[in-house]
Coordinates of C-alpha atoms and ligand atoms in Angstrom, one line a residue:
M16 CA 57.2 11.1 104.1
K17 CA 60.9 11.0 105.0
I18 CA 63.8 11.5 102.7
T19 CA 65.9 8.3 102.7
K20 CA 68.6 9.2 100.2
V21 CA 70.1 12.1 98.2
L22 CA 72.5 11.2 95.4
S23 CA 74.1 13.4 92.8
Y24 CA 76.0 12.4 89.7
Q25 CA 77.3 14.0 86.5
V26 CA 75.3 13.6 83.3
L27 CA 75.4 15.3 79.8
D28 CA 73.3 18.1 78.4
S29 CA 72.1 18.5 74.8
R30 CA 75.4 20.0 73.8
G31 CA 77.3 17.1 75.3
K32 CA 78.5 19.2 78.2
P33 CA 78.5 17.9 81.7
T34 CA 75.7 18.9 84.1
V35 CA 74.3 18.0 87.5
A36 CA 71.7 15.4 88.3
A37 CA 70.2 15.0 91.8
A38 CA 68.0 12.2 92.9
I39 CA 66.0 12.2 96.1
S40 CA 64.6 8.9 97.4
L41 CA 61.6 8.7 99.8
A42 CA 60.5 6.2 102.4
D43 CA 58.0 4.6 100.0
G44 CA 60.9 3.4 97.8
S45 CA 60.4 6.0 95.1
T46 CA 63.2 8.1 93.6
H47 CA 62.8 11.6 92.0
T48 CA 65.5 12.9 89.7
A49 CA 66.1 16.3 88.2
R50 CA 68.8 17.5 85.8
V51 CA 69.8 21.2 85.4
P52 CA 70.2 23.0 82.1
S53 CA 73.0 25.4 81.1
G54 CA 73.2 28.6 79.0
A55 CA 75.7 29.7 76.3
S56 CA 74.8 33.3 76.0
T57 CA 74.8 33.7 79.8
G58 CA 74.2 37.0 81.5
K59 CA 77.0 38.3 83.8
H60 CA 74.5 38.7 86.7
E61 CA 73.3 35.1 86.7
A62 CA 73.8 32.8 89.7
L63 CA 77.1 30.9 89.7
E64 CA 77.3 27.7 87.6
L65 CA 80.1 25.8 89.4
R66 CA 82.4 24.0 87.0
D67 CA 85.7 22.2 87.8
G68 CA 88.0 24.2 85.6
N69 CA 91.5 22.8 86.2
Q70 CA 90.5 21.4 89.5
S71 CA 89.5 18.0 88.2
I72 CA 91.2 15.1 86.4
S73 CA 88.2 14.9 84.0
N74 CA 89.1 18.4 82.9
R75 CA 91.3 16.7 80.4
F76 CA 88.3 15.3 78.5
Y77 CA 85.6 17.8 79.3
S78 CA 87.7 21.0 78.7
G79 CA 87.3 22.1 82.3
N80 CA 83.5 21.8 82.1
S81 CA 83.0 18.8 84.4
V82 CA 80.8 19.5 87.5
N83 CA 82.4 17.1 90.0
L84 CA 82.7 19.9 92.6
A85 CA 79.0 20.7 92.4
V86 CA 78.1 16.9 92.5
A87 CA 80.4 16.6 95.6
N88 CA 78.7 19.5 97.3
I89 CA 75.3 17.7 97.0
N90 CA 76.7 14.3 98.1
S91 CA 78.8 15.5 101.0
K92 CA 77.2 18.8 102.2
I93 CA 73.6 18.8 101.2
A94 CA 72.7 15.1 101.5
P95 CA 73.6 14.7 105.2
L96 CA 71.3 17.7 106.0
L97 CA 68.3 16.4 104.2
I98 CA 68.3 12.6 104.9
G99 CA 65.8 11.7 107.6
K100 CA 63.8 15.0 107.2
E101 CA 60.2 15.2 105.9
I102 CA 60.1 16.0 102.1
D103 CA 58.9 19.5 101.6
L104 CA 60.2 21.9 98.9
V105 CA 60.0 25.0 101.0
S106 CA 62.0 23.6 103.8
V107 CA 64.6 22.0 101.5
D108 CA 65.1 25.4 99.8
Q109 CA 65.3 27.1 103.3
Q110 CA 68.1 24.6 104.3
L111 CA 69.9 25.2 101.0
K112 CA 69.8 29.0 101.7
E113 CA 71.1 28.5 105.2
L114 CA 74.0 26.4 103.9
D115 CA 74.7 28.9 101.1
P116 CA 73.4 32.4 102.0
S117 CA 75.2 34.0 99.1
E118 CA 72.9 35.6 96.5
T119 CA 74.7 33.8 93.6
H120 CA 75.0 30.5 95.3
E121 CA 78.7 30.7 94.9
I122 CA 79.5 28.4 97.9
L123 CA 77.6 25.3 96.7
G124 CA 77.1 26.3 93.0
A125 CA 73.7 27.2 91.6
N126 CA 73.8 23.9 89.6
A127 CA 74.0 22.0 92.9
T128 CA 71.3 24.0 94.6
L129 CA 68.9 24.0 91.7
A130 CA 69.3 20.2 91.0
T131 CA 68.5 19.5 94.7
S132 CA 65.6 22.0 94.8
L133 CA 64.0 20.6 91.6
A134 CA 64.3 17.0 92.8
A135 CA 62.7 18.2 96.1
A136 CA 59.8 19.8 94.1
I137 CA 59.2 16.6 92.1
A138 CA 59.4 14.5 95.3
S139 CA 57.0 16.8 97.1
A140 CA 54.5 16.5 94.3
H141 CA 54.8 12.8 94.5
E142 CA 54.2 12.8 98.2
K143 CA 51.0 14.9 97.6
K144 CA 50.0 12.5 94.8
V145 CA 49.6 15.3 92.3
S146 CA 51.4 16.3 89.1
L147 CA 54.2 18.8 89.5
A148 CA 52.1 21.5 87.8
R149 CA 49.2 20.8 90.2
Y150 CA 51.6 20.9 93.2
F151 CA 52.2 24.6 92.5
Q152 CA 48.5 25.3 91.9
P153 CA 46.5 23.0 94.1
T154 CA 43.0 24.3 93.1
G155 CA 41.5 26.1 90.1
K156 CA 42.5 25.9 86.5
L157 CA 46.1 25.5 85.4
L158 CA 47.3 27.8 82.6
I159 CA 49.1 26.2 79.7
P160 CA 51.6 28.8 78.5
M161 CA 51.6 30.4 75.0
P162 CA 54.8 29.1 73.3
M163 CA 57.4 31.4 71.7
V164 CA 59.4 29.3 69.3
N165 CA 62.7 29.6 67.4
I166 CA 62.5 29.4 63.6
L167 CA 65.8 31.1 62.7
S168 CA 68.8 31.2 65.0
G169 CA 72.1 33.0 65.0
G170 CA 74.4 34.5 67.6
A171 CA 76.1 32.2 70.0
H172 CA 73.7 29.3 69.1
A173 CA 74.4 29.1 65.4
N174 CA 77.9 30.1 64.6
R175 CA 76.7 33.8 64.1
T176 CA 74.8 33.1 60.9
L177 CA 72.8 36.2 62.1
D178 CA 74.1 38.8 64.6
I179 CA 70.9 38.5 66.6
Q180 CA 70.2 35.2 68.4
D181 CA 66.7 34.2 67.3
I182 CA 63.7 35.1 65.1
L183 CA 60.8 33.3 66.8
I184 CA 57.1 33.0 66.3
I185 CA 54.1 33.2 68.7
P186 CA 50.9 31.5 67.6
N187 CA 48.8 34.2 69.4
G188 CA 45.6 33.3 67.5
A189 CA 45.6 29.6 68.4
E190 CA 42.7 28.3 70.5
S191 CA 44.6 25.5 72.3
F192 CA 48.2 24.5 72.8
T193 CA 47.6 21.5 70.6
E194 CA 46.6 23.8 67.8
A195 CA 49.5 26.2 68.5
L196 CA 52.1 23.4 68.2
S197 CA 50.7 22.1 64.9
W198 CA 51.0 25.6 63.4
I199 CA 54.6 26.0 64.7
V200 CA 55.7 22.7 63.2
A201 CA 54.1 23.6 59.8
V202 CA 55.9 27.0 59.8
R203 CA 59.3 25.5 60.8
E204 CA 59.0 22.8 58.1
M205 CA 58.1 25.4 55.5
A206 CA 61.0 27.6 56.5
A207 CA 63.4 24.6 56.2
K208 CA 61.9 23.8 52.7
L209 CA 62.2 27.5 51.5
G210 CA 65.7 27.7 53.0
K211 CA 66.7 24.6 51.0
E212 CA 65.1 25.8 47.8
S213 CA 66.9 29.2 48.1
G214 CA 70.2 27.3 48.1
K215 CA 71.2 29.3 51.2
A216 CA 70.5 26.6 53.9
T217 CA 73.7 25.6 55.6
H218 CA 71.8 22.6 57.0
L219 CA 72.9 23.9 60.4
V220 CA 70.5 23.1 63.2
A221 CA 71.2 25.6 66.0
D222 CA 71.7 24.6 69.6
E223 CA 68.0 25.2 70.4
G224 CA 66.8 23.4 67.2
G225 CA 66.2 26.6 65.1
L226 CA 67.5 26.8 61.5
G227 CA 70.9 28.5 61.0
I228 CA 70.3 30.1 57.6
P229 CA 72.5 33.1 56.7
F230 CA 70.8 36.4 55.7
D231 CA 72.2 39.7 54.7
S232 CA 70.0 41.6 57.1
I233 CA 67.7 41.2 60.1
E234 CA 64.9 42.6 57.9
L235 CA 65.4 39.9 55.2
A236 CA 65.4 37.2 57.9
C237 CA 62.1 38.6 59.3
A238 CA 60.6 38.7 55.8
F239 CA 61.6 35.1 55.3
V240 CA 59.8 33.9 58.4
L241 CA 56.7 35.9 57.4
E242 CA 56.8 34.3 54.0
S243 CA 57.0 30.9 55.7
I244 CA 53.9 31.7 57.8
E245 CA 51.9 32.9 54.8
K246 CA 52.9 29.9 52.7
V247 CA 51.3 27.5 55.2
G248 CA 48.1 29.5 54.9
L249 CA 48.2 31.2 58.3
R250 CA 47.5 34.9 58.8
V251 CA 50.4 37.1 60.0
G252 CA 49.4 39.0 63.1
T253 CA 46.0 37.3 63.5
D254 CA 47.2 33.7 63.8
I255 CA 51.0 34.1 64.2
S256 CA 53.3 37.0 65.1
L257 CA 57.0 37.5 65.3
A258 CA 59.3 37.7 68.3
L259 CA 63.0 38.5 68.4
D260 CA 65.7 37.6 70.9
I261 CA 68.4 40.1 70.1
A262 CA 70.8 38.9 72.8
S263 CA 72.6 42.2 72.3
T264 CA 75.1 41.8 75.1
Q265 CA 76.8 39.4 72.8
F266 CA 77.7 42.1 70.3
F267 CA 78.0 45.2 72.6
D268 CA 81.6 46.3 73.2
G269 CA 80.9 48.6 76.1
S270 CA 79.9 51.6 74.0
R271 CA 78.8 50.3 70.6
Y272 CA 76.5 47.7 69.2
N273 CA 78.6 45.9 66.4
L274 CA 76.5 43.9 64.0
T275 CA 79.5 42.3 62.3
T276 CA 77.8 40.0 59.8
I277 CA 76.1 43.0 58.2
N278 CA 79.1 45.3 58.9
K279 CA 77.1 48.0 60.9
S280 CA 77.9 49.6 64.2
Y281 CA 75.5 51.7 66.3
S282 CA 75.8 53.9 69.4
S283 CA 73.3 53.1 72.2
S284 CA 70.9 55.8 71.1
E285 CA 71.3 54.9 67.4
F286 CA 70.5 51.3 68.3
V287 CA 67.4 52.4 70.2
N288 CA 66.2 54.2 67.1
Y289 CA 67.1 51.3 64.8
T290 CA 65.3 48.8 67.0
N291 CA 62.2 51.0 67.2
I292 CA 62.0 51.2 63.4
L293 CA 62.4 47.4 63.2
V294 CA 59.5 46.7 65.6
N295 CA 57.3 49.2 63.8
N296 CA 58.0 47.8 60.3
F297 CA 57.3 44.1 61.2
P298 CA 54.5 42.3 63.1
I299 CA 56.8 41.9 66.1
I300 CA 55.0 41.5 69.4
S301 CA 57.9 40.6 71.7
I302 CA 61.6 41.7 71.8
E303 CA 64.1 40.2 74.2
D304 CA 67.4 41.8 75.3
P305 CA 67.3 44.5 72.6
F306 CA 70.1 46.2 74.7
A307 CA 73.0 45.0 76.7
E308 CA 72.7 43.7 80.2
D309 CA 73.9 46.9 81.9
D310 CA 72.8 49.5 79.3
W311 CA 69.8 50.5 81.5
E312 CA 69.4 53.9 79.9
A313 CA 68.9 52.4 76.4
W314 CA 66.3 50.1 77.9
S315 CA 64.3 53.0 79.5
A316 CA 64.6 55.2 76.4
F317 CA 63.2 52.3 74.3
V318 CA 60.3 51.6 76.7
Q319 CA 59.3 55.3 76.2
A320 CA 59.7 55.2 72.4
A321 CA 58.4 51.8 71.5
P322 CA 54.7 50.8 70.8
K323 CA 52.9 50.4 74.1
T324 CA 51.7 46.9 73.1
L325 CA 55.2 45.6 72.5
Q326 CA 56.5 43.0 75.0
I327 CA 60.0 44.2 76.0
L328 CA 61.6 41.2 77.6
G329 CA 64.6 41.2 80.0
D330 CA 66.7 38.1 80.0
D331 CA 70.4 39.0 80.5
L332 CA 69.2 42.3 81.9
L333 CA 67.2 40.8 84.8
T334 CA 68.7 37.3 85.2
T335 CA 65.7 36.1 87.3
N336 CA 67.0 38.3 90.1
A337 CA 64.7 40.1 92.5
H338 CA 66.9 43.2 92.9
R339 CA 67.4 43.7 89.1
L340 CA 63.7 43.2 88.6
E341 CA 62.9 45.7 91.3
R342 CA 65.1 48.3 89.5
A343 CA 63.5 47.5 86.1
I344 CA 60.0 48.0 87.6
K345 CA 61.0 51.2 89.3
D346 CA 62.8 52.7 86.2
Q347 CA 60.4 51.2 83.7
S348 CA 63.3 49.6 81.9
A349 CA 61.2 46.6 80.5
N350 CA 57.7 45.3 80.8
S351 CA 58.3 41.6 81.0
I352 CA 60.8 39.1 82.3
L353 CA 62.3 35.8 81.1
I354 CA 62.3 33.3 84.0
K355 CA 65.2 30.8 84.0
A356 CA 65.5 28.7 87.2
N357 CA 69.2 28.3 86.8
Q358 CA 69.9 32.0 86.7
N359 CA 68.4 32.1 90.2
G360 CA 69.4 28.8 91.8
L361 CA 66.3 27.7 93.7
V362 CA 62.7 26.8 92.7
T363 CA 61.0 28.8 95.5
S364 CA 63.0 32.0 94.9
T365 CA 62.5 31.6 91.1
H366 CA 58.8 31.4 91.8
Q367 CA 59.0 34.5 94.0
V368 CA 60.6 36.5 91.2
L369 CA 57.8 35.4 88.9
Q370 CA 55.2 36.5 91.4
Q371 CA 57.0 39.8 92.0
A372 CA 56.9 40.4 88.2
Q373 CA 53.2 39.5 88.0
S374 CA 52.3 41.9 90.8
A375 CA 54.0 44.7 88.8
K376 CA 51.9 43.6 85.7
F377 CA 55.0 42.4 83.9
N378 CA 54.4 39.5 81.5
T379 CA 56.4 36.4 82.5
V380 CA 58.0 33.9 80.1
V381 CA 59.4 30.7 81.6
S382 CA 62.4 29.7 79.6
A383 CA 64.7 26.7 78.9
R384 CA 68.4 27.1 78.2
S385 CA 70.4 26.4 75.1
G386 CA 72.0 23.4 76.8
E387 CA 69.0 21.3 78.0
T388 CA 68.3 17.8 79.2
E389 CA 65.5 15.3 78.6
D390 CA 63.7 16.6 81.7
S391 CA 60.2 18.2 81.4
W392 CA 59.8 19.9 84.7
L393 CA 59.9 23.3 83.0
A394 CA 56.5 22.6 81.4
D395 CA 55.0 21.9 84.8
L396 CA 56.6 25.0 86.4
A397 CA 55.2 27.3 83.6
T398 CA 51.8 25.7 83.8
G399 CA 51.5 25.5 87.6
W400 CA 52.9 29.0 88.1
R401 CA 50.4 30.4 85.5
A402 CA 53.3 32.1 83.8
G403 CA 51.4 32.8 80.6
Q404 CA 54.3 32.1 78.2
I405 CA 57.1 29.6 77.6
K406 CA 60.2 29.5 75.5
V407 CA 61.9 26.2 74.9
G408 CA 63.7 26.6 71.5
S409 CA 62.3 25.0 68.4
T410 CA 60.3 21.8 67.7
H411 CA 63.5 19.9 66.9
G412 CA 65.5 17.8 69.3
A413 CA 64.2 15.4 72.0
E414 CA 65.3 17.8 74.8
R415 CA 63.0 20.5 73.3
N416 CA 60.2 18.2 72.4
A417 CA 60.2 16.7 76.0
K418 CA 58.8 20.0 77.1
W419 CA 56.3 20.4 74.3
N420 CA 55.1 16.8 74.8
R421 CA 54.7 17.4 78.5
L422 CA 52.5 20.5 77.7
L423 CA 50.4 18.3 75.3
E424 CA 50.1 15.8 78.1
L425 CA 49.0 18.4 80.7
E426 CA 46.5 19.9 78.2
A427 CA 45.0 16.4 77.7
T428 CA 45.0 15.3 81.4
E429 CA 44.6 18.3 83.7
D430 CA 41.9 20.9 84.1
C431 CA 43.7 23.6 82.0
E432 CA 43.0 26.8 80.1
F433 CA 45.0 28.4 77.3
K434 CA 45.0 32.2 76.7
N435 CA 46.5 34.7 74.4
P436 CA 48.6 36.9 76.8
F437 CA 48.9 39.7 74.2
L438 CA 45.2 40.6 74.5
N439 CA 45.5 42.5 77.8
Ligands
PGA26 P1 71.2 30.7 76.6 O1 70.2 31.3 75.5 O2 70.5 29.6 77.3 O3 72.3 30.2 75.8 O4 71.5 31.8 77.6 C1 68.8 31.4 75.7 C2 68.3 32.8 75.7 O5 69.1 33.8 75.5 O6 67.1 33.1 75.8
ZN27 ZN1 67.7 35.5 75.7

């Protein structure tokens, strides 16, 4: 089926920041739209997010964050190439790569390439008359991912109420996604109630829907989440375990890790030791970005020292980039990867990075960004790619719940399975 129209325009994300929407229309009169997310604690090695800076009149109101240049790249450079061609994600991505061969998509902007690529994926699924998840996995069972969900947030997402970015939970003992989500909601509500009762709650809901409650240490914050799990009658470890997103690049100054809210500073090797003690003292099964994005030595030292069952997850370290992942596999700097499509810029090459990780026996966690939209394609990508895990933020905010609700829909309507990825 032929592409009849490609149209891009600027929309807002969940933080009220401009982002790119792309709509692809097909010969049957249907239109397929995708919107791209945007990070706040972004890694320096991510694909380029093209924003107007002082190059646009709308800079005056959007503080330089408008995306008119990226929108114009779709409308004036990409659209003429695609109109009249058969819809097919692989060939659309190929044409985008030819138009912008740079690894970071700096010519067109990764927000322009990803919006187009996602719209092409959604349109391709429509043409095949299947769901987007099914499009990526035409036969066999789809795998609904295990969620990893924010309870407490700090860092760049919650005005630094904690130095680390998130304390999350993984319902590793749940039998279905539906059950997993009900446990998560119960724990989040209990945490909100306990926070209020303690008089500490700032009533701050963080960018990803987690609770921004201040604590005097990471350990006290972890203990608070454990108490919330126990108070709803779930078993720590058996039913629900902890995960951390340290996002340590945010507090690394090039030589030291400075935890300013608790007034402590660590060298790289001291921080490796501290982190190892932390993961041994709490039922933590996953830790993301424990070290800064270019502190490769600390990562490798930690992989050697940490419990072998611990998921050591690279986000800012790996930025969904094939070369950085290759290095991490070779040097054993991590054992799992966060997959964010907008760090990469194209759907097919994001999928390739995920497959490269799976071939190296890395766990894969498909992830949203802190600036999200109402789109739910992420749920389909994670399920169709059999990623095994997903991270979307909390169960608060329509842009987060759009993804959870889509997973509930997939579980109800498609031939799916749900597995605990921490049993291997
Ligand atoms: P970001 O945060 O989207 O602001 O980069 C999410 C994360 O660090 O996982
Ligand atoms: Zn992260």
